[in-house]
PDB file of C-alpha atoms and ligand atoms in Angstrom:
ATOM      1  CA  MET N  68    -123.578 132.110  -6.549  1.00  0.00           C
ATOM      2  CA  GLN N  69    -121.314 129.533  -6.844  1.00  0.00           C
ATOM      3  CA  LEU N  70    -117.823 130.426  -8.654  1.00  0.00           C
ATOM      4  CA  PHE N  71    -115.934 128.219 -10.451  1.00  0.00           C
ATOM      5  CA  SER N  72    -112.746 128.157 -12.821  1.00  0.00           C
ATOM      6  CA  ILE N  73    -110.425 126.748 -14.750  1.00  0.00           C
ATOM      7  CA  PHE N  74    -106.367 127.407 -13.988  1.00  0.00           C
ATOM      8  CA  GLY N  75    -104.082 127.140 -16.586  1.00  0.00           C
ATOM      9  CA  ASN N  76    -100.675 128.464 -18.187  1.00  0.00           C
ATOM     10  CA  PRO N  77    -102.006 129.447 -20.793  1.00  0.00           C
ATOM     11  CA  VAL N  78    -105.739 129.750 -20.118  1.00  0.00           C
ATOM     12  CA  SER N  79    -107.123 132.082 -22.496  1.00  0.00           C
ATOM     13  CA  HIS N  80    -107.928 129.605 -25.116  1.00  0.00           C
ATOM     14  CA  SER N  81    -110.041 127.490 -22.444  1.00  0.00           C
ATOM     15  CA  ARG N  82    -113.324 126.863 -23.458  1.00  0.00           C
ATOM     16  CA  SER N  83    -113.935 125.195 -20.427  1.00  0.00           C
ATOM     17  CA  PRO N  84    -115.794 128.467 -18.856  1.00  0.00           C
ATOM     18  CA  LEU N  85    -118.559 128.886 -21.851  1.00  0.00           C
ATOM     19  CA  MET N  86    -119.325 125.135 -21.711  1.00  0.00           C
ATOM     20  CA  HIS N  87    -120.188 125.360 -17.874  1.00  0.00           C
ATOM     21  CA  ASN N  88    -122.059 128.630 -17.755  1.00  0.00           C
ATOM     22  CA  ALA N  89    -123.979 127.381 -20.900  1.00  0.00           C
ATOM     23  CA  VAL N  90    -125.279 124.660 -18.171  1.00  0.00           C
ATOM     24  CA  PHE N  91    -125.427 126.511 -15.574  1.00  0.00           C
ATOM     25  CA  GLN N  92    -127.369 129.597 -17.374  1.00  0.00           C
ATOM     26  CA  ASN N  93    -129.861 127.091 -19.193  1.00  0.00           C
ATOM     27  CA  LEU N  94    -130.022 124.859 -16.750  1.00  0.00           C
ATOM     28  CA  ASN N  95    -130.891 127.520 -14.090  1.00  0.00           C
ATOM     29  CA  TYR N  96    -128.185 126.612 -11.814  1.00  0.00           C
ATOM     30  CA  LYS N  97    -127.004 129.570  -9.760  1.00  0.00           C
ATOM     31  CA  ALA N  98    -123.634 129.087 -10.530  1.00  0.00           C
ATOM     32  CA  CYS N  99    -120.575 131.675 -13.066  1.00  0.00           C
ATOM     33  CA  TYR N 100    -117.267 130.230 -14.120  1.00  0.00           C
ATOM     34  CA  THR N 101    -114.401 132.168 -14.924  1.00  0.00           C
ATOM     35  CA  ARG N 102    -110.641 131.320 -15.894  1.00  0.00           C
ATOM     36  CA  THR N 103    -107.538 132.457 -13.666  1.00  0.00           C
ATOM     37  CA  PHE N 104    -103.964 132.608 -15.199  1.00  0.00           C
ATOM     38  CA  LEU N 105    -101.578 130.484 -12.826  1.00  0.00           C
ATOM     39  CA  GLU N 106     -98.064 130.728 -13.235  1.00  0.00           C
ATOM     40  CA  ASP N 107     -96.949 129.207  -9.879  1.00  0.00           C
ATOM     41  CA  ALA N 108     -98.368 126.031  -9.529  1.00  0.00           C
ATOM     42  CA  LYS N 109     -97.349 126.172  -5.709  1.00  0.00           C
ATOM     43  CA  LYS N 110     -99.630 129.056  -5.388  1.00  0.00           C
ATOM     44  CA  LEU N 111    -102.706 126.863  -6.752  1.00  0.00           C
ATOM     45  CA  LYS N 112    -104.209 125.948  -3.393  1.00  0.00           C
ATOM     46  CA  GLU N 113    -104.105 129.444  -1.907  1.00  0.00           C
ATOM     47  CA  THR N 114    -105.244 130.994  -5.184  1.00  0.00           C
ATOM     48  CA  PHE N 115    -108.406 128.458  -5.103  1.00  0.00           C
ATOM     49  CA  PHE N 116    -109.419 129.407  -1.715  1.00  0.00           C
ATOM     50  CA  ALA N 117    -108.436 132.809  -1.780  1.00  0.00           C
ATOM     51  CA  LEU N 118    -111.044 133.432  -4.663  1.00  0.00           C
ATOM     52  CA  HIS N 119    -113.760 131.378  -2.974  1.00  0.00           C
ATOM     53  CA  LEU N 120    -114.566 128.481  -5.681  1.00  0.00           C
ATOM     54  CA  SER N 121    -116.544 125.798  -5.354  1.00  0.00           C
ATOM     55  CA  GLY N 122    -114.777 124.278  -7.787  1.00  0.00           C
ATOM     56  CA  ALA N 123    -112.201 123.893 -10.933  1.00  0.00           C
ATOM     57  CA  ASN N 124    -110.907 122.618 -13.535  1.00  0.00           C
ATOM     58  CA  VAL N 125    -107.019 122.477 -14.209  1.00  0.00           C
ATOM     59  CA  THR N 126    -105.239 122.495 -17.560  1.00  0.00           C
ATOM     60  CA  VAL N 127    -101.420 122.655 -19.074  1.00  0.00           C
ATOM     61  CA  PRO N 128     -99.134 122.457 -16.784  1.00  0.00           C
ATOM     62  CA  HIS N 129    -100.425 121.938 -13.281  1.00  0.00           C
ATOM     63  CA  LYS N 130    -102.435 118.828 -13.148  1.00  0.00           C
ATOM     64  CA  GLU N 131     -99.706 117.186 -11.209  1.00  0.00           C
ATOM     65  CA  ALA N 132     -99.142 119.570  -8.924  1.00  0.00           C
ATOM     66  CA  ALA N 133    -102.969 119.950  -8.576  1.00  0.00           C
ATOM     67  CA  PHE N 134    -102.690 115.983  -7.221  1.00  0.00           C
ATOM     68  CA  ASP N 135    -100.078 117.396  -4.718  1.00  0.00           C
ATOM     69  CA  ALA N 136    -102.234 120.595  -3.682  1.00  0.00           C
ATOM     70  CA  CYS N 137    -105.319 117.953  -2.293  1.00  0.00           C
ATOM     71  CA  ASP N 138    -106.334 117.003   0.578  1.00  0.00           C
ATOM     72  CA  GLU N 139    -108.040 113.774  -0.870  1.00  0.00           C
ATOM     73  CA  VAL N 140    -107.641 112.545  -4.219  1.00  0.00           C
ATOM     74  CA  ARG N 141    -110.657 110.242  -5.447  1.00  0.00           C
ATOM     75  CA  GLY N 142    -111.127 107.193  -8.012  1.00  0.00           C
ATOM     76  CA  PHE N 143    -109.190 107.286 -10.997  1.00  0.00           C
ATOM     77  CA  ALA N 144    -106.850 110.409 -10.322  1.00  0.00           C
ATOM     78  CA  LYS N 145    -105.681 107.726  -7.497  1.00  0.00           C
ATOM     79  CA  THR N 146    -104.346 105.846 -10.010  1.00  0.00           C
ATOM     80  CA  VAL N 147    -102.590 108.571 -12.315  1.00  0.00           C
ATOM     81  CA  GLY N 148    -101.383 110.735 -10.037  1.00  0.00           C
ATOM     82  CA  VAL N 149    -103.229 113.392 -12.071  1.00  0.00           C
ATOM     83  CA  VAL N 150    -105.631 115.491 -11.053  1.00  0.00           C
ATOM     84  CA  ASN N 151    -107.936 117.946 -13.638  1.00  0.00           C
ATOM     85  CA  THR N 152    -110.687 118.163 -11.272  1.00  0.00           C
ATOM     86  CA  LEU N 153    -111.179 119.732  -8.194  1.00  0.00           C
ATOM     87  CA  VAL N 154    -114.032 120.519  -5.632  1.00  0.00           C
ATOM     88  CA  ASN N 155    -113.956 122.139  -2.379  1.00  0.00           C
ATOM     89  CA  GLU N 156    -116.086 119.865  -0.287  1.00  0.00           C
ATOM     90  CA  ASN N 157    -116.380 121.976   3.137  1.00  0.00           C
ATOM     91  CA  GLY N 158    -113.637 123.935   2.999  1.00  0.00           C
ATOM     92  CA  LYS N 159    -111.310 120.658   1.583  1.00  0.00           C
ATOM     93  CA  LEU N 160    -110.001 120.389  -1.443  1.00  0.00           C
ATOM     94  CA  ILE N 161    -111.080 117.266  -3.156  1.00  0.00           C
ATOM     95  CA  GLY N 162    -109.033 115.949  -6.159  1.00  0.00           C
ATOM     96  CA  TYR N 163    -110.670 114.211  -9.275  1.00  0.00           C
ATOM     97  CA  ASN N 164    -109.902 112.995 -13.329  1.00  0.00           C
ATOM     98  CA  THR N 165    -111.897 113.171 -16.013  1.00  0.00           C
ATOM     99  CA  ASP N 166    -110.060 113.643 -18.713  1.00  0.00           C
ATOM    100  CA  ALA N 167    -109.243 109.820 -19.233  1.00  0.00           C
ATOM    101  CA  ASP N 168    -112.614 108.497 -19.150  1.00  0.00           C
ATOM    102  CA  GLY N 169    -113.863 111.774 -21.735  1.00  0.00           C
ATOM    103  CA  PHE N 170    -111.219 110.429 -23.707  1.00  0.00           C
ATOM    104  CA  MET N 171    -112.841 106.884 -24.047  1.00  0.00           C
ATOM    105  CA  TYR N 172    -115.640 108.296 -24.787  1.00  0.00           C
ATOM    106  CA  ALA N 173    -114.394 110.773 -27.742  1.00  0.00           C
ATOM    107  CA  ILE N 174    -112.929 107.354 -29.650  1.00  0.00           C
ATOM    108  CA  LYS N 175    -116.410 105.168 -28.991  1.00  0.00           C
ATOM    109  CA  GLU N 176    -116.738 105.765 -32.486  1.00  0.00           C
ATOM    110  CA  PHE N 177    -113.304 104.555 -33.630  1.00  0.00           C
ATOM    111  CA  LYS N 178    -113.877 100.491 -33.759  1.00  0.00           C
ATOM    112  CA  LYS N 179    -111.791  97.700 -32.554  1.00  0.00           C
ATOM    113  CA  ILE N 180    -109.001  99.621 -31.205  1.00  0.00           C
ATOM    114  CA  GLU N 181    -106.095  97.517 -29.362  1.00  0.00           C
ATOM    115  CA  ASN N 182    -102.419  98.928 -30.585  1.00  0.00           C
ATOM    116  CA  ILE N 183    -102.578 102.500 -29.324  1.00  0.00           C
ATOM    117  CA  LEU N 184     -99.184 104.993 -29.332  1.00  0.00           C
ATOM    118  CA  VAL N 185     -99.781 107.868 -27.402  1.00  0.00           C
ATOM    119  CA  ILE N 186     -97.013 111.114 -28.163  1.00  0.00           C
ATOM    120  CA  GLY N 187     -96.309 112.937 -25.342  1.00  0.00           C
ATOM    121  CA  ALA N 188     -95.553 112.081 -21.281  1.00  0.00           C
ATOM    122  CA  GLY N 189     -97.062 114.725 -19.789  1.00  0.00           C
ATOM    123  CA  GLY N 190    -100.898 114.516 -17.351  1.00  0.00           C
ATOM    124  CA  THR N 191    -102.780 113.596 -19.599  1.00  0.00           C
ATOM    125  CA  ALA N 192    -100.845 111.217 -21.210  1.00  0.00           C
ATOM    126  CA  ARG N 193    -100.610 109.827 -17.675  1.00  0.00           C
ATOM    127  CA  ALA N 194    -104.451 109.548 -16.972  1.00  0.00           C
ATOM    128  CA  LEU N 195    -104.982 107.948 -20.662  1.00  0.00           C
ATOM    129  CA  VAL N 196    -101.714 105.461 -20.586  1.00  0.00           C
ATOM    130  CA  ALA N 197    -103.786 104.147 -17.499  1.00  0.00           C
ATOM    131  CA  ARG N 198    -106.740 104.240 -18.852  1.00  0.00           C
ATOM    132  CA  PHE N 199    -105.863 102.357 -21.760  1.00  0.00           C
ATOM    133  CA  LEU N 200    -103.923  99.539 -19.637  1.00  0.00           C
ATOM    134  CA  GLN N 201    -107.251  98.715 -17.575  1.00  0.00           C
ATOM    135  CA  ASP N 202    -108.694  97.814 -21.008  1.00  0.00           C
ATOM    136  CA  ASN N 203    -106.167  95.327 -21.860  1.00  0.00           C
ATOM    137  CA  ILE N 204    -105.379  98.118 -24.671  1.00  0.00           C
ATOM    138  CA  LYS N 205    -101.310  97.701 -25.898  1.00  0.00           C
ATOM    139  CA  VAL N 206     -99.432 100.739 -25.363  1.00  0.00           C
ATOM    140  CA  SER N 207     -96.653 102.341 -26.836  1.00  0.00           C
ATOM    141  CA  LEU N 208     -95.139 105.766 -25.858  1.00  0.00           C
ATOM    142  CA  LEU N 209     -92.813 108.380 -27.206  1.00  0.00           C
ATOM    143  CA  ASN N 210     -91.806 111.447 -25.979  1.00  0.00           C
ATOM    144  CA  ARG N 211     -89.346 114.743 -26.933  1.00  0.00           C
ATOM    145  CA  SER N 212     -87.348 113.829 -23.625  1.00  0.00           C
ATOM    146  CA  ALA N 213     -86.184 110.928 -21.566  1.00  0.00           C
ATOM    147  CA  ALA N 214     -86.591 112.326 -18.310  1.00  0.00           C
ATOM    148  CA  ARG N 215     -90.508 112.073 -17.805  1.00  0.00           C
ATOM    149  CA  LEU N 216     -90.809 108.746 -19.294  1.00  0.00           C
ATOM    150  CA  ALA N 217     -89.145 107.085 -15.752  1.00  0.00           C
ATOM    151  CA  ASP N 218     -92.841 106.793 -14.319  1.00  0.00           C
ATOM    152  CA  PHE N 219     -94.507 104.857 -17.747  1.00  0.00           C
ATOM    153  CA  LYS N 220     -91.433 102.692 -17.381  1.00  0.00           C
ATOM    154  CA  GLN N 221     -92.970 101.149 -14.307  1.00  0.00           C
ATOM    155  CA  MET N 222     -95.768 100.004 -16.272  1.00  0.00           C
ATOM    156  CA  PRO N 223     -96.714  97.594 -18.781  1.00  0.00           C
ATOM    157  CA  CYS N 224     -96.106  99.538 -21.461  1.00  0.00           C
ATOM    158  CA  GLU N 225     -93.367 100.317 -24.122  1.00  0.00           C
ATOM    159  CA  CYS N 226     -91.309 104.305 -23.658  1.00  0.00           C
ATOM    160  CA  TYR N 227     -89.319 105.782 -26.214  1.00  0.00           C
ATOM    161  CA  THR N 228     -87.782 108.963 -27.144  1.00  0.00           C
ATOM    162  CA  TRP N 229     -87.074 110.398 -30.882  1.00  0.00           C
ATOM    163  CA  ASP N 230     -83.630 108.431 -31.201  1.00  0.00           C
ATOM    164  CA  ASN N 231     -84.748 105.347 -30.300  1.00  0.00           C
ATOM    165  CA  PHE N 232     -87.879 104.515 -32.068  1.00  0.00           C
ATOM    166  CA  GLN N 233     -89.066 101.937 -33.479  1.00  0.00           C
ATOM    167  CA  THR N 234     -92.692 102.288 -34.995  1.00  0.00           C
ATOM    168  CA  GLN N 235     -94.918  99.647 -35.302  1.00  0.00           C
ATOM    169  CA  GLN N 236     -98.645  99.290 -36.652  1.00  0.00           C
ATOM    170  CA  TYR N 237    -101.320 101.587 -34.704  1.00  0.00           C
ATOM    171  CA  ASP N 238    -105.092 101.227 -34.376  1.00  0.00           C
ATOM    172  CA  LEU N 239    -105.036 104.608 -33.011  1.00  0.00           C
ATOM    173  CA  VAL N 240    -102.198 107.139 -32.431  1.00  0.00           C
ATOM    174  CA  VAL N 241    -102.801 110.263 -29.814  1.00  0.00           C
ATOM    175  CA  ASN N 242    -101.366 113.454 -29.769  1.00  0.00           C
ATOM    176  CA  THR N 243    -101.027 113.982 -26.179  1.00  0.00           C
ATOM    177  CA  THR N 244     -98.365 117.008 -26.083  1.00  0.00           C
ATOM    178  CA  SER N 245     -98.978 120.789 -26.145  1.00  0.00           C
ATOM    179  CA  ALA N 246     -96.934 121.023 -29.866  1.00  0.00           C
ATOM    180  CA  GLY N 247     -99.598 122.611 -32.116  1.00  0.00           C
ATOM    181  CA  LEU N 248    -101.105 124.566 -29.297  1.00  0.00           C
ATOM    182  CA  LYS N 249     -99.947 127.385 -29.198  1.00  0.00           C
ATOM    183  CA  ASP N 250     -97.316 127.357 -31.922  1.00  0.00           C
ATOM    184  CA  GLU N 251     -97.282 125.339 -35.245  1.00  0.00           C
ATOM    185  CA  ASN N 252     -94.704 122.397 -34.395  1.00  0.00           C
ATOM    186  CA  LEU N 253     -95.062 119.156 -35.271  1.00  0.00           C
ATOM    187  CA  PRO N 254     -94.925 116.633 -31.905  1.00  0.00           C
ATOM    188  CA  ALA N 255     -92.276 114.620 -33.189  1.00  0.00           C
ATOM    189  CA  PRO N 256     -89.631 115.593 -36.381  1.00  0.00           C
ATOM    190  CA  LYS N 257     -91.422 115.673 -39.450  1.00  0.00           C
ATOM    191  CA  GLU N 258     -89.668 112.510 -41.149  1.00  0.00           C
ATOM    192  CA  LEU N 259     -90.788 110.642 -37.868  1.00  0.00           C
ATOM    193  CA  THR N 260     -93.920 111.774 -37.423  1.00  0.00           C
ATOM    194  CA  GLN N 261     -95.044 111.072 -41.081  1.00  0.00           C
ATOM    195  CA  GLU N 262     -93.611 107.649 -40.552  1.00  0.00           C
ATOM    196  CA  ILE N 263     -95.569 107.273 -37.290  1.00  0.00           C
ATOM    197  CA  LEU N 264     -98.894 108.316 -39.450  1.00  0.00           C
ATOM    198  CA  SER N 265     -98.581 105.991 -42.153  1.00  0.00           C
ATOM    199  CA  ASN N 266     -98.721 103.098 -40.187  1.00  0.00           C
ATOM    200  CA  THR N 267    -101.902 104.271 -38.088  1.00  0.00           C
ATOM    201  CA  ASN N 268    -105.457 103.774 -38.701  1.00  0.00           C
ATOM    202  CA  TYR N 269    -107.228 106.470 -37.105  1.00  0.00           C
ATOM    203  CA  VAL N 270    -105.630 109.565 -35.476  1.00  0.00           C
ATOM    204  CA  ALA N 271    -106.320 111.925 -32.139  1.00  0.00           C
ATOM    205  CA  ASP N 272    -104.963 115.099 -31.111  1.00  0.00           C
ATOM    206  CA  ALA N 273    -106.185 116.437 -27.374  1.00  0.00           C
ATOM    207  CA  ILE N 274    -106.076 119.880 -28.981  1.00  0.00           C
ATOM    208  CA  TYR N 275    -109.167 121.382 -29.842  1.00  0.00           C
ATOM    209  CA  GLY N 276    -110.140 124.358 -31.310  1.00  0.00           C
ATOM    210  CA  LYS N 277    -107.460 124.523 -33.788  1.00  0.00           C
ATOM    211  CA  MET N 278    -106.494 122.273 -37.017  1.00  0.00           C
ATOM    212  CA  THR N 279    -102.846 121.315 -35.913  1.00  0.00           C
ATOM    213  CA  PRO N 280    -100.006 120.860 -37.769  1.00  0.00           C
ATOM    214  CA  PHE N 281    -100.303 117.214 -36.721  1.00  0.00           C
ATOM    215  CA  LEU N 282    -103.710 116.994 -37.906  1.00  0.00           C
ATOM    216  CA  GLN N 283    -102.928 118.901 -41.127  1.00  0.00           C
ATOM    217  CA  MET N 284    -100.531 115.895 -41.586  1.00  0.00           C
ATOM    218  CA  ALA N 285    -102.972 113.401 -40.591  1.00  0.00           C
ATOM    219  CA  LYS N 286    -105.793 114.946 -43.471  1.00  0.00           C
ATOM    220  CA  LYS N 287    -103.076 115.139 -45.960  1.00  0.00           C
ATOM    221  CA  MET N 288    -102.473 111.756 -45.475  1.00  0.00           C
ATOM    222  CA  ASN N 289    -106.357 110.631 -45.499  1.00  0.00           C
ATOM    223  CA  LYS N 290    -106.535 109.466 -42.481  1.00  0.00           C
ATOM    224  CA  THR N 291    -109.848 109.572 -40.285  1.00  0.00           C
ATOM    225  CA  TYR N 292    -108.905 111.679 -37.203  1.00  0.00           C
ATOM    226  CA  LYS N 293    -110.452 114.057 -34.544  1.00  0.00           C
ATOM    227  CA  ASP N 294    -109.324 116.803 -32.590  1.00  0.00           C
ATOM    228  CA  GLY N 295    -109.846 117.138 -28.675  1.00  0.00           C
ATOM    229  CA  ALA N 296    -113.191 118.769 -28.690  1.00  0.00           C
ATOM    230  CA  ASP N 297    -115.169 115.203 -28.174  1.00  0.00           C
ATOM    231  CA  MET N 298    -112.421 114.712 -25.137  1.00  0.00           C
ATOM    232  CA  LEU N 299    -112.974 118.234 -23.767  1.00  0.00           C
ATOM    233  CA  LEU N 300    -117.230 117.519 -23.784  1.00  0.00           C
ATOM    234  CA  GLY N 301    -116.726 113.922 -22.244  1.00  0.00           C
ATOM    235  CA  GLN N 302    -114.250 115.379 -19.320  1.00  0.00           C
ATOM    236  CA  GLY N 303    -116.248 118.159 -19.009  1.00  0.00           C
ATOM    237  CA  VAL N 304    -120.082 116.634 -18.332  1.00  0.00           C
ATOM    238  CA  LEU N 305    -118.419 114.191 -15.341  1.00  0.00           C
ATOM    239  CA  ALA N 306    -116.570 117.500 -14.212  1.00  0.00           C
ATOM    240  CA  ASN N 307    -120.292 119.238 -14.584  1.00  0.00           C
ATOM    241  CA  GLU N 308    -121.699 116.296 -12.501  1.00  0.00           C
ATOM    242  CA  LEU N 309    -119.036 116.814  -9.942  1.00  0.00           C
ATOM    243  CA  PHE N 310    -119.586 120.717  -9.334  1.00  0.00           C
ATOM    244  CA  THR N 311    -123.270 120.097  -9.143  1.00  0.00           C
ATOM    245  CA  ASN N 312    -123.128 117.404  -6.890  1.00  0.00           C
ATOM    246  CA  HIS N 313    -125.367 115.469  -9.576  1.00  0.00           C
ATOM    247  CA  LYS N 314    -128.314 117.911  -8.924  1.00  0.00           C
ATOM    248  CA  LEU N 315    -128.545 118.225 -12.628  1.00  0.00           C
ATOM    249  CA  LYS N 316    -129.527 115.332 -15.266  1.00  0.00           C
ATOM    250  CA  THR N 317    -126.814 114.187 -17.393  1.00  0.00           C
ATOM    251  CA  GLU N 318    -128.228 113.692 -21.046  1.00  0.00           C
ATOM    252  CA  ASP N 319    -129.246 117.660 -20.084  1.00  0.00           C
ATOM    253  CA  ILE N 320    -126.021 118.585 -18.872  1.00  0.00           C
ATOM    254  CA  GLN N 321    -124.177 116.847 -22.253  1.00  0.00           C
ATOM    255  CA  ARG N 322    -127.315 118.728 -24.479  1.00  0.00           C
ATOM    256  CA  GLU N 323    -126.628 122.204 -23.261  1.00  0.00           C
ATOM    257  CA  MET N 324    -122.209 121.609 -23.110  1.00  0.00           C
ATOM    258  CA  LYS N 325    -122.450 119.847 -26.099  1.00  0.00           C
ATOM    259  CA  LYS N 326    -124.720 123.693 -27.672  1.00  0.00           C
ATOM    260  CA  SER N 327    -122.143 125.898 -26.497  1.00  0.00           C
ATOM    261  CA  PHE N 328    -119.584 124.085 -29.176  1.00  0.00           C
ATOM    262  CA  GLN N 329    -121.339 126.315 -32.118  1.00  0.00           C
ATOM    263  CA  LEU N 330    -120.782 129.780 -29.709  1.00  0.00           C
TER     264      LEU N 330
HETATM  265  P1  NDP C 103     -97.991 118.555 -19.682  1.00  0.00           P
HETATM  266  O1  NDP C 103     -97.352 119.967 -19.826  1.00  0.00           O
HETATM  267  O2  NDP C 103     -98.294 118.022 -18.230  1.00  0.00           O
HETATM  268  O3  NDP C 103     -96.942 117.829 -21.066  1.00  0.00           O
HETATM  269  C1  NDP C 103     -96.986 118.274 -22.187  1.00  0.00           C
HETATM  270  C2  NDP C 103     -96.023 116.922 -23.008  1.00  0.00           C
HETATM  271  O4  NDP C 103     -96.057 117.499 -24.355  1.00  0.00           O
HETATM  272  C3  NDP C 103     -95.018 116.396 -22.447  1.00  0.00           C
HETATM  273  O5  NDP C 103     -94.614 115.068 -22.461  1.00  0.00           O
HETATM  274  C4  NDP C 103     -94.095 117.821 -23.070  1.00  0.00           C
HETATM  275  O6  NDP C 103     -92.546 116.615 -23.434  1.00  0.00           O
HETATM  276  C5  NDP C 103     -94.297 117.436 -24.434  1.00  0.00           C
HETATM  277  N1  NDP C 103     -94.112 118.622 -25.349  1.00  0.00           N
HETATM  278  C6  NDP C 103     -94.466 120.205 -25.105  1.00  0.00           C
HETATM  279  N2  NDP C 103     -93.858 120.896 -26.541  1.00  0.00           N
HETATM  280  C7  NDP C 103     -93.282 119.429 -26.551  1.00  0.00           C
HETATM  281  C8  NDP C 103     -93.187 120.187 -28.203  1.00  0.00           C
HETATM  282  N3  NDP C 103     -92.547 121.493 -29.324  1.00  0.00           N
HETATM  283  N4  NDP C 103     -92.681 119.051 -29.319  1.00  0.00           N
HETATM  284  C9  NDP C 103     -93.101 117.953 -28.729  1.00  0.00           C
HETATM  285  N5  NDP C 103     -93.044 117.598 -27.425  1.00  0.00           N
HETATM  286  C10 NDP C 103     -93.799 118.665 -26.737  1.00  0.00           C
HETATM  287  O7  NDP C 103     -99.468 118.419 -20.473  1.00  0.00           O
HETATM  288  P2  NDP C 103    -100.697 118.214 -20.451  1.00  0.00           P
HETATM  289  O8  NDP C 103    -100.672 116.609 -20.314  1.00  0.00           O
HETATM  290  O9  NDP C 103    -101.590 118.462 -19.375  1.00  0.00           O
HETATM  291  O10 NDP C 103    -101.541 118.725 -21.964  1.00  0.00           O
HETATM  292  C11 NDP C 103    -100.500 118.469 -23.093  1.00  0.00           C
HETATM  293  C12 NDP C 103    -102.290 119.144 -24.484  1.00  0.00           C
HETATM  294  O11 NDP C 103    -103.046 117.687 -24.172  1.00  0.00           O
HETATM  295  C13 NDP C 103    -102.693 120.367 -24.180  1.00  0.00           C
HETATM  296  O12 NDP C 103    -102.584 120.799 -25.498  1.00  0.00           O
HETATM  297  C14 NDP C 103    -104.041 120.415 -23.413  1.00  0.00           C
HETATM  298  O13 NDP C 103    -104.370 121.486 -23.817  1.00  0.00           O
HETATM  299  C15 NDP C 103    -104.334 119.041 -23.989  1.00  0.00           C
HETATM  300  N6  NDP C 103    -105.709 118.518 -23.652  1.00  0.00           N
HETATM  301  C16 NDP C 103    -106.748 118.443 -23.844  1.00  0.00           C
HETATM  302  C17 NDP C 103    -107.669 117.949 -23.002  1.00  0.00           C
HETATM  303  C18 NDP C 103    -109.471 117.958 -24.327  1.00  0.00           C
HETATM  304  O14 NDP C 103    -109.992 118.282 -22.779  1.00  0.00           O
HETATM  305  N7  NDP C 103    -109.112 117.694 -25.101  1.00  0.00           N
HETATM  306  C19 NDP C 103    -107.396 117.638 -21.433  1.00  0.00           C
HETATM  307  C20 NDP C 103    -106.784 118.064 -21.382  1.00  0.00           C
HETATM  308  C21 NDP C 103    -105.345 118.377 -21.754  1.00  0.00           C
HETATM  309  P3  NDP C 103     -91.667 116.692 -22.214  1.00  0.00           P
HETATM  310  O15 NDP C 103     -91.227 116.143 -21.411  1.00  0.00           O
HETATM  311  O16 NDP C 103     -90.034 116.769 -23.702  1.00  0.00           O
HETATM  312  O17 NDP C 103     -91.347 118.708 -22.386  1.00  0.00           O
END
């Protein structure tokens, strides 16, 4: 029996155990997925091996630390320096990023996305911004504090804090902050958030399983919006393929994982 887990702080809200266990159980794959509360990111690697894990996911706020903890990082995670999926390959910790492609899967139904505002500058934002730029989408970034913008300033995107922000017309605005996750905060001051939302066609929040104050505002303003559930599904399917070393069919993983959203 293989053991998998998700590391985070907080981690009790995570639906990943439900999603992956639904796949393992219904497709007769001998594995179990649990959750691990981790306060000190420096302990990620030793905890992973002490628990004899075959693989793991990493959530807030440890994704950048996960990148540093890996023996080897593969694919898109190398471009962004952010890891959300870990695989134990013969005692070596291999890191991947499935968040960005999971998000692209989620916004497939939004048409003509050429100009995106990303709110937040953490691990998720880094992955999404790099992925959008890969598709030649124009990207602006807004973050509460200036410190985390430094890395983004090396990229071809416009970077703002609340103080110097200038609203433009956007096709999509994405909240990648954790504002609204365990509190009732908006990702930016109320008036600024209102101004931003009145200048976009579509709205997305990376947070799932909760109508955040950000999405509540978007709904009130009659915007087309979605929470992070489809992003979660997309990243989960890709992570499960890595966990099971592509032994299960993608469409079967997707079907069983989606069913777990009803639970
Ligand atoms: P990080 O901790 O790396 O980054 C958090 C970001 O949020 C920072 O930019 C921080 O700004 C900002 N922030 C935190 N609190 C506030 C606040 N009260 N007001 C404004 N800005 C704030 O987090 P991640 O990038 O890893 O994750 C972000 C969110 O995305 C989480 O809620 C997570 O659950 C969700 N997520 C969902 C996924 C899905 O599949 N649906 C996948 C991945 C993430 P500052 O720099 O000023 O501190």
